[in-house]
mmCIF file of C-alpha atoms and ligand atoms in Angstrom:
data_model
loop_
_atom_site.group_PDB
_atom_site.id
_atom_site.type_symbol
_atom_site.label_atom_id
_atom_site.label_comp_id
_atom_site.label_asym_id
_atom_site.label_seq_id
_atom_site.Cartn_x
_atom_site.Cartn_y
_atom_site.Cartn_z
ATOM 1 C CA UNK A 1 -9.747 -17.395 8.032
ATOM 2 C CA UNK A 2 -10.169 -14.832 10.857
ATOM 3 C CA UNK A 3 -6.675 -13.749 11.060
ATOM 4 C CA UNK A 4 -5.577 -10.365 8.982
ATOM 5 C CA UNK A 5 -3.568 -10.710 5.567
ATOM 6 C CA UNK A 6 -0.853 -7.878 4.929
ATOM 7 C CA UNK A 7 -0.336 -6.818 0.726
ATOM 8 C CA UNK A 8 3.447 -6.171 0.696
ATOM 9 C CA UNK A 9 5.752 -4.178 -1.839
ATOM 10 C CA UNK A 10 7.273 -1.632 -3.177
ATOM 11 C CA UNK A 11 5.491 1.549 -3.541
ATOM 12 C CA UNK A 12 3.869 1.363 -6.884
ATOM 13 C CA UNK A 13 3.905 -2.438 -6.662
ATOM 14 C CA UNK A 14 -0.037 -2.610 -7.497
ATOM 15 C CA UNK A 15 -0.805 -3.068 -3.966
ATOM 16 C CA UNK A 16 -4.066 -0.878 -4.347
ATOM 17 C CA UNK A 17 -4.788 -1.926 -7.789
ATOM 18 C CA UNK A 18 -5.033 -5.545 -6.977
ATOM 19 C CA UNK A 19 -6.583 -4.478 -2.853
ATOM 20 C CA UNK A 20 -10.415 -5.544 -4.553
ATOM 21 C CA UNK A 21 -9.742 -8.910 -5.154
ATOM 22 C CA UNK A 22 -8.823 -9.919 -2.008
ATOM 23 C CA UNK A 23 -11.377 -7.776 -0.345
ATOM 24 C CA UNK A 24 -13.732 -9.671 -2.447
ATOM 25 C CA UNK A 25 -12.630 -12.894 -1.838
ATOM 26 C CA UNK A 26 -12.564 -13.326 2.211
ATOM 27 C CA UNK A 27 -14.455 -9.977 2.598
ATOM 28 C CA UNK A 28 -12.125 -8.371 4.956
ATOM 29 C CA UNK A 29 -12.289 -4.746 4.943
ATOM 30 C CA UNK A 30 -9.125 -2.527 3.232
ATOM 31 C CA UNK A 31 -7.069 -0.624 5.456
ATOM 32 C CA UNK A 32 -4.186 1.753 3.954
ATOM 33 C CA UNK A 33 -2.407 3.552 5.658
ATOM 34 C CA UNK A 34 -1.434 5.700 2.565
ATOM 35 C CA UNK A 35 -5.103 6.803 1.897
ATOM 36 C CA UNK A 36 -5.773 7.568 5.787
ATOM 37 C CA UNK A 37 -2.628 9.762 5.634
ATOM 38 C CA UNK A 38 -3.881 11.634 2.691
ATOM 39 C CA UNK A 39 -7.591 11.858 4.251
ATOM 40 C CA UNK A 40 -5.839 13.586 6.883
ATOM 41 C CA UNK A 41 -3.748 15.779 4.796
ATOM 42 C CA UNK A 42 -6.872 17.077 2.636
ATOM 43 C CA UNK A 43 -8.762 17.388 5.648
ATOM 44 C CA UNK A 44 -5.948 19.510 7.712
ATOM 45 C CA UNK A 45 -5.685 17.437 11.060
ATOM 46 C CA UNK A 46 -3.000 18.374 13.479
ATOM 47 C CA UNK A 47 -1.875 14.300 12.475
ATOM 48 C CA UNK A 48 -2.008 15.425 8.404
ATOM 49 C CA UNK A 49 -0.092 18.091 8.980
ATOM 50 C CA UNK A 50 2.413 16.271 10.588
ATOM 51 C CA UNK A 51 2.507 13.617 7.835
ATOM 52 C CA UNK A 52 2.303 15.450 4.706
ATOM 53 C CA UNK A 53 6.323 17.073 4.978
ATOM 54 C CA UNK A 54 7.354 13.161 5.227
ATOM 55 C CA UNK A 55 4.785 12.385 2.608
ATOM 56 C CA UNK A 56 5.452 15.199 0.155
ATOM 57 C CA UNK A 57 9.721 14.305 0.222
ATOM 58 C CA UNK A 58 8.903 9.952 0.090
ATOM 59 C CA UNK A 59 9.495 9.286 3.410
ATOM 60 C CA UNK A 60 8.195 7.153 6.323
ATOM 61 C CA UNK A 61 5.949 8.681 8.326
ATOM 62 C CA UNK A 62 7.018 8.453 12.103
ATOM 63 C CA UNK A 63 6.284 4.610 13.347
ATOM 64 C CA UNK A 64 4.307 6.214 16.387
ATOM 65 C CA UNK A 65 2.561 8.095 14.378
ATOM 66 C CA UNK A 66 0.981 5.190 12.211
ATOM 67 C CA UNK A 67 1.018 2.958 15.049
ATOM 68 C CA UNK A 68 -1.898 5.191 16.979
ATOM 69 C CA UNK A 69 -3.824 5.209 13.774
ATOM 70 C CA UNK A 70 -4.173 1.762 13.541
ATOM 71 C CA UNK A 71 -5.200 0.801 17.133
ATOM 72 C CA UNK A 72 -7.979 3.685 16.863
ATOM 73 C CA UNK A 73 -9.168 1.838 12.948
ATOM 74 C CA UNK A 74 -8.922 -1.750 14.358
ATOM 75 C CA UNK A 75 -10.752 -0.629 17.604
ATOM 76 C CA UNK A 76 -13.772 -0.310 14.865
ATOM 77 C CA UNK A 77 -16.628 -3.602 14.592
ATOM 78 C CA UNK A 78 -15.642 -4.216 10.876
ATOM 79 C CA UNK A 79 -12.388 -5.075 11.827
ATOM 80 C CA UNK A 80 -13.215 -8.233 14.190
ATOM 81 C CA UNK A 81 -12.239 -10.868 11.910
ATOM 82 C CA UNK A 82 -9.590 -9.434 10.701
ATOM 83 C CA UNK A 83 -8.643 -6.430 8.134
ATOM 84 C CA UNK A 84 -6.442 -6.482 4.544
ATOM 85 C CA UNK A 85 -3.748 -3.872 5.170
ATOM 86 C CA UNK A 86 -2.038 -2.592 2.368
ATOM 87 C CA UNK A 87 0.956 -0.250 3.033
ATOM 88 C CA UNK A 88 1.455 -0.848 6.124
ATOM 89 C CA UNK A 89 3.111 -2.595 8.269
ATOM 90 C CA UNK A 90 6.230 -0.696 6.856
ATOM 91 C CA UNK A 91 9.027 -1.447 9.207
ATOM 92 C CA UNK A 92 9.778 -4.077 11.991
ATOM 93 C CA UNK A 93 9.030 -1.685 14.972
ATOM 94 C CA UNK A 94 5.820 -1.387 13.134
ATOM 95 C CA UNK A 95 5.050 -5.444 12.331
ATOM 96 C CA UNK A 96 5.840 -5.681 16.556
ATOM 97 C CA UNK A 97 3.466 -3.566 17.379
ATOM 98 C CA UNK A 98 0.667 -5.158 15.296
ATOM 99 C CA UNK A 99 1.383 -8.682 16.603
ATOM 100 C CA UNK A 100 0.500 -7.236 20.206
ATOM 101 C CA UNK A 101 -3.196 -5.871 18.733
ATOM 102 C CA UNK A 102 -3.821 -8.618 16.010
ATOM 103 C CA UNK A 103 -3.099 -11.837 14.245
ATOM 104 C CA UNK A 104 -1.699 -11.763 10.626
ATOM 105 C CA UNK A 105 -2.383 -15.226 9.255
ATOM 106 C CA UNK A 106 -0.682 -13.986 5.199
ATOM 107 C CA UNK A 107 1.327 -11.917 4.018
ATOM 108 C CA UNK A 108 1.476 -11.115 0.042
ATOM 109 C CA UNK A 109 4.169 -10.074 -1.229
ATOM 110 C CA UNK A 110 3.643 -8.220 -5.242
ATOM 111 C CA UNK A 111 7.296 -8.519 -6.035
ATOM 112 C CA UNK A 112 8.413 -5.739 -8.858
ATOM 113 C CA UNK A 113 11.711 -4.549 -10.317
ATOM 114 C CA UNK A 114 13.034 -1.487 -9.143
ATOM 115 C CA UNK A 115 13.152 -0.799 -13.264
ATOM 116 C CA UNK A 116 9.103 -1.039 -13.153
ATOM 117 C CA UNK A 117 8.507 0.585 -10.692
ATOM 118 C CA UNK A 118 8.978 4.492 -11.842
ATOM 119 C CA UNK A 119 7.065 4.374 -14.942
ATOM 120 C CA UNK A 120 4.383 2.947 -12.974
ATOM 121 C CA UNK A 121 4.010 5.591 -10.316
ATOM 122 C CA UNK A 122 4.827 8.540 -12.484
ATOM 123 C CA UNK A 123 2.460 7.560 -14.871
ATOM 124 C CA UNK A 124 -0.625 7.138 -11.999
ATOM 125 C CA UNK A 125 -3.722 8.892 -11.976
ATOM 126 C CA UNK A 126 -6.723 8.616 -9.921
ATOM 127 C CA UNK A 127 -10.306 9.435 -10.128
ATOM 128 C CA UNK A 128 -11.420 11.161 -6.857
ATOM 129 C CA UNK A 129 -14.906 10.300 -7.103
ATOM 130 C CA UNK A 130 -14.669 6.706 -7.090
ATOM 131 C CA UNK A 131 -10.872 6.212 -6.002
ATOM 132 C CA UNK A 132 -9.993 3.926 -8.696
ATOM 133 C CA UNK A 133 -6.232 3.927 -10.014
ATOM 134 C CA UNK A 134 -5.366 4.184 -13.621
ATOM 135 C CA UNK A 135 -2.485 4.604 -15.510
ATOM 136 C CA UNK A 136 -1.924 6.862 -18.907
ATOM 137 C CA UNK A 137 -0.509 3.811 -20.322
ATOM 138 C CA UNK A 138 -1.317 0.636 -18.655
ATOM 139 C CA UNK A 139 -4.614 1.476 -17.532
ATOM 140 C CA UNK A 140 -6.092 4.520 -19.532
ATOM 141 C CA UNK A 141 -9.108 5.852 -17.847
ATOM 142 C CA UNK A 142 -12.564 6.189 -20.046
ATOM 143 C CA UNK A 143 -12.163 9.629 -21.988
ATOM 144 C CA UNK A 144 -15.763 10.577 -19.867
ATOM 145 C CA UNK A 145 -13.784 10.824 -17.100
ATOM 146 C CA UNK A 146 -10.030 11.824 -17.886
ATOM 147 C CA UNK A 147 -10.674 15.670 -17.079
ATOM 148 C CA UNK A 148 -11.401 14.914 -13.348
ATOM 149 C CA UNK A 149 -8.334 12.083 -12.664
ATOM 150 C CA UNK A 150 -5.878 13.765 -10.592
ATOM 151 C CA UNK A 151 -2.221 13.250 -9.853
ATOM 152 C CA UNK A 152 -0.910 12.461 -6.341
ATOM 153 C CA UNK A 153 1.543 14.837 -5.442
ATOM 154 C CA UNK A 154 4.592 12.297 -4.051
ATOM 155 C CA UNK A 155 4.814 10.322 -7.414
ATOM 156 C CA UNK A 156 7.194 12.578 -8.835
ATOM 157 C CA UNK A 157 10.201 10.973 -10.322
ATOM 158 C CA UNK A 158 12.300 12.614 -7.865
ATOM 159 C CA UNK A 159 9.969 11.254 -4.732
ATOM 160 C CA UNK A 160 10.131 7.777 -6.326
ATOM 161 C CA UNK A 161 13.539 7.702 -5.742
ATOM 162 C CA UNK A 162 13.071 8.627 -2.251
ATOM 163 C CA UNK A 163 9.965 6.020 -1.876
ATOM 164 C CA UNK A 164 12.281 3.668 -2.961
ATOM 165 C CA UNK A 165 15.279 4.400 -1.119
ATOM 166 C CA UNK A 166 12.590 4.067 2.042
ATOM 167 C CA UNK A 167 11.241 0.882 0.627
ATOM 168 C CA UNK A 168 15.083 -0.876 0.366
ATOM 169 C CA UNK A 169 16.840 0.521 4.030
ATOM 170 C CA UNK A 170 13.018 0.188 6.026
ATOM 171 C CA UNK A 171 10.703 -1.700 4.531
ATOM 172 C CA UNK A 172 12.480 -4.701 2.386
ATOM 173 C CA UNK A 173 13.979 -6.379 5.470
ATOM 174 C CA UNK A 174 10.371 -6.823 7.234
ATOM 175 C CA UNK A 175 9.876 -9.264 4.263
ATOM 176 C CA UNK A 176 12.621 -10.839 5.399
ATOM 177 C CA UNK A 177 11.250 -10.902 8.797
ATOM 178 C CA UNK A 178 8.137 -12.437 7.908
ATOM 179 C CA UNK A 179 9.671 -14.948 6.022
ATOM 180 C CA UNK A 180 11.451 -16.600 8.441
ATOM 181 C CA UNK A 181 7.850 -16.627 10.748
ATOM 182 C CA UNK A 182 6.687 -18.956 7.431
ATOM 183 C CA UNK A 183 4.294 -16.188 6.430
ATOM 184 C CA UNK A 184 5.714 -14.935 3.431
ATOM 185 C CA UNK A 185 3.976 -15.213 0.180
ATOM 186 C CA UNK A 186 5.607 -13.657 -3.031
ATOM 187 C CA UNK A 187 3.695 -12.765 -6.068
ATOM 188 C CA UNK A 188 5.309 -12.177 -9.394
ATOM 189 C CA UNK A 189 4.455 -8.633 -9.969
ATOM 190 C CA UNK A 190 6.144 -7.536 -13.349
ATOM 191 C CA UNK A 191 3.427 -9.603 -15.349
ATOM 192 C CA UNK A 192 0.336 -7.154 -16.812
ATOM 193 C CA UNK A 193 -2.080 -6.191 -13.920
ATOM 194 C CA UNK A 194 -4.765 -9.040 -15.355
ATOM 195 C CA UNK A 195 -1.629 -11.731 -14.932
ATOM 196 C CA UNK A 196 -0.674 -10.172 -11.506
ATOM 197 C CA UNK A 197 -4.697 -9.836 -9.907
ATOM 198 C CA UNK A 198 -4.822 -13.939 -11.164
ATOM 199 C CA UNK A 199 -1.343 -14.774 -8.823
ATOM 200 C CA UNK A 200 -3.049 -12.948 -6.220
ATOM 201 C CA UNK A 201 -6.345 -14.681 -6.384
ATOM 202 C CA UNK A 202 -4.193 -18.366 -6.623
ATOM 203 C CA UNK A 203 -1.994 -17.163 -3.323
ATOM 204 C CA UNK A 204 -5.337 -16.226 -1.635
ATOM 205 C CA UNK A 205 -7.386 -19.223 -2.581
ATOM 206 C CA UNK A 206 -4.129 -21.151 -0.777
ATOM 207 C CA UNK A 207 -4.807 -20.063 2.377
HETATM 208 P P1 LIG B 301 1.162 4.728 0.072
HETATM 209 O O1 LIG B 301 -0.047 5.423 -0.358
HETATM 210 O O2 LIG B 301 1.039 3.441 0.816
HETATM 211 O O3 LIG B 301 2.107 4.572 -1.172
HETATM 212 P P2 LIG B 301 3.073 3.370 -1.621
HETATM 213 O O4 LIG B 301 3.373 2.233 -0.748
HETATM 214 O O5 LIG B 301 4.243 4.130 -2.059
HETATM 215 O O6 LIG B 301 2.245 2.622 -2.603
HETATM 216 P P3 LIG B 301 1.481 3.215 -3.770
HETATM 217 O O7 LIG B 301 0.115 3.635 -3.365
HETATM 218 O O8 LIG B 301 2.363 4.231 -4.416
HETATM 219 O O9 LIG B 301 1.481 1.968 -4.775
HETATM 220 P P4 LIG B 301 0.616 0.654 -4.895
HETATM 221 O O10 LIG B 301 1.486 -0.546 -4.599
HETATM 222 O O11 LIG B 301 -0.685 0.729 -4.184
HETATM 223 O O12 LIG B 301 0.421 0.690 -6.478
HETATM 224 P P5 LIG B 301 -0.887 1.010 -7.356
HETATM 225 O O13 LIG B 301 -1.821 -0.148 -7.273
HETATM 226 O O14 LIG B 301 -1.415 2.361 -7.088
HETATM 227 O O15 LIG B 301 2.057 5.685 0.985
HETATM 228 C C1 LIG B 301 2.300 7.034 0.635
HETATM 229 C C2 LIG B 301 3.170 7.674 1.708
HETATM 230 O O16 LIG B 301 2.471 7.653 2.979
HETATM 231 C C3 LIG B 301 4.509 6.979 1.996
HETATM 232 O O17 LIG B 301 5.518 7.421 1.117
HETATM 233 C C4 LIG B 301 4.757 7.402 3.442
HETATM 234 O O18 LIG B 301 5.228 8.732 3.523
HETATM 235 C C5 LIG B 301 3.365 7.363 4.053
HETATM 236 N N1 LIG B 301 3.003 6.059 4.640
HETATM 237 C C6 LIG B 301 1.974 5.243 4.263
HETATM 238 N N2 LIG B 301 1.932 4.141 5.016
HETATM 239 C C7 LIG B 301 2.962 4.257 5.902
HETATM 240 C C8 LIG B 301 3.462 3.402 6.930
HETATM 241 N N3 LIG B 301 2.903 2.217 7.217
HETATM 242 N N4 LIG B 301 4.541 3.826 7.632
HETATM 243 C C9 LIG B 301 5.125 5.025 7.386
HETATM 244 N N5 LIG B 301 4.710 5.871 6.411
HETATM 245 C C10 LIG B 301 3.643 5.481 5.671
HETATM 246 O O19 LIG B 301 -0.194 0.964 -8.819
HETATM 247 C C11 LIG B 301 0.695 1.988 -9.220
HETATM 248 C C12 LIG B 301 0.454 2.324 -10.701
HETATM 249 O O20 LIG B 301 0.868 1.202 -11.496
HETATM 250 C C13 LIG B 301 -1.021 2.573 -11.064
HETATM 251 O O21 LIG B 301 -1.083 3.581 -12.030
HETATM 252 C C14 LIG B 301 -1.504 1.226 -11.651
HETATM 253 O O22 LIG B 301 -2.525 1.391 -12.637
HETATM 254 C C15 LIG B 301 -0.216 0.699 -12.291
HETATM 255 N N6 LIG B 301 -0.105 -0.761 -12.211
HETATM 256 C C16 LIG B 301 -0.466 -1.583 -11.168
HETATM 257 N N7 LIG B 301 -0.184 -2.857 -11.464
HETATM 258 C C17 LIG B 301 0.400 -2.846 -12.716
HETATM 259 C C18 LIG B 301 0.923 -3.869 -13.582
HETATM 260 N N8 LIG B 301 0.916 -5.159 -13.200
HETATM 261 N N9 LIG B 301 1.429 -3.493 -14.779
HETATM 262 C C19 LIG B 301 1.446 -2.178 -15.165
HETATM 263 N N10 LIG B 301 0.955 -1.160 -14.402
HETATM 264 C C20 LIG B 301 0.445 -1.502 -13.182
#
């Protein structure tokens, strides 16, 4: 398949969590938004610093904003034959302006309870060396390597009502809009992340 695939949801959906298998499967490289956002935050860039405010309070970065970083990453050789995006695109402006640069053959929609979803992202942690996600309760991280996992800053309880707030008035209705193009895929996400990663595999063996 040489078109790109899109992993849709929620925040806190598993979208990252369950990236690898599709990466591994048609060997497209990852692109999220959310971690070149951050990159650009740690790194101080006149762009991070223009993100992290939205960021830091759950909201949608500026479309323009994202749209410019994603013509200079698919401008790169690894994206040819097409990239996985996860997070992004996040609203319809934003799904327009891809289908002028690229072709997005799937989209994959993890499909998660509003209930699930806080306990989930409050209870996140990540290991900055490798950039695997765990979780204190559904994915505890080998005691070796608890005392370096760190907590992202936005998954606050209070932000994840914000995220989500984002998610329902921007981000739920591009679903919509790539349902009625046929491309729509959804995924039951409230199963364990095991039951979830084996949905995603069957969607992405379908295509
Ligand atoms: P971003 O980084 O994209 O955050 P998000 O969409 O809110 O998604 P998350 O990374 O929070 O969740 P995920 O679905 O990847 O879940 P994960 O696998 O980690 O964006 C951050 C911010 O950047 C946005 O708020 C916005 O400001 C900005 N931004 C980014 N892209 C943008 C765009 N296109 N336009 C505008 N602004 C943009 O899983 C979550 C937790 O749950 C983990 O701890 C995991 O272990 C656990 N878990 C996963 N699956 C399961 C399961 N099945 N059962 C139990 N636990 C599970």
């Amino acid at each position: 398949m040489t078109g790109s695939i899109v992993l849709f949801g929620p925040p806190g959906a598993g979208k990252g969590t369950q990236a690898s298998i599709i990466v591994d499967l048609t060997g497209k490289p990852q692109i999220s938004t959310g971690d070149m956002l951050r990159s650009s935050v740690s790194k101080g860039t006149e762009l991070g610093l223009e993100a992290k405010t939205y960021m830091e309070s759950g909201k949608l970065v500026p479309d323009q904003v994202i749209i410019g970083l994603i013509e200079q990453r698919l401008e790169q050789s690894d994206a040819s034959g097409g990239v996985l995006f996860d997070g992004f695109p996040r609203t319809i402006p934003q799904a327009e302006a891809l289908e002028k640069i690229t072709n997005v053959s799937a989209v994959i929609s993890i499909e998660v309870p509003d209930d699930d979803i806080v306990s989930r992202i409050v209870g996140r942690r990540m290991d900055p060396e490798t950039g695997e996600i765990f979780h204190v309760s559904f994915k505890p991280a080998p005691t070796e390597i608890q005392g370096r996992l760190i907590q992202r800053k936005d998954d606050t309880e209070e932000t994840v009502r914000n995220r989500l707030a984002a998610y329902h008035e921007q981000t739920k209705p591009l679903g919509d809009w790539y349902g009625e193009r046929g491309l729509l895929i959804p995924v039951d996400g409230s199963g364990t992340i095991e039951e979830v990663g084996n949905s995603v595999e069957a969607a992405v063996k379908s295509l």
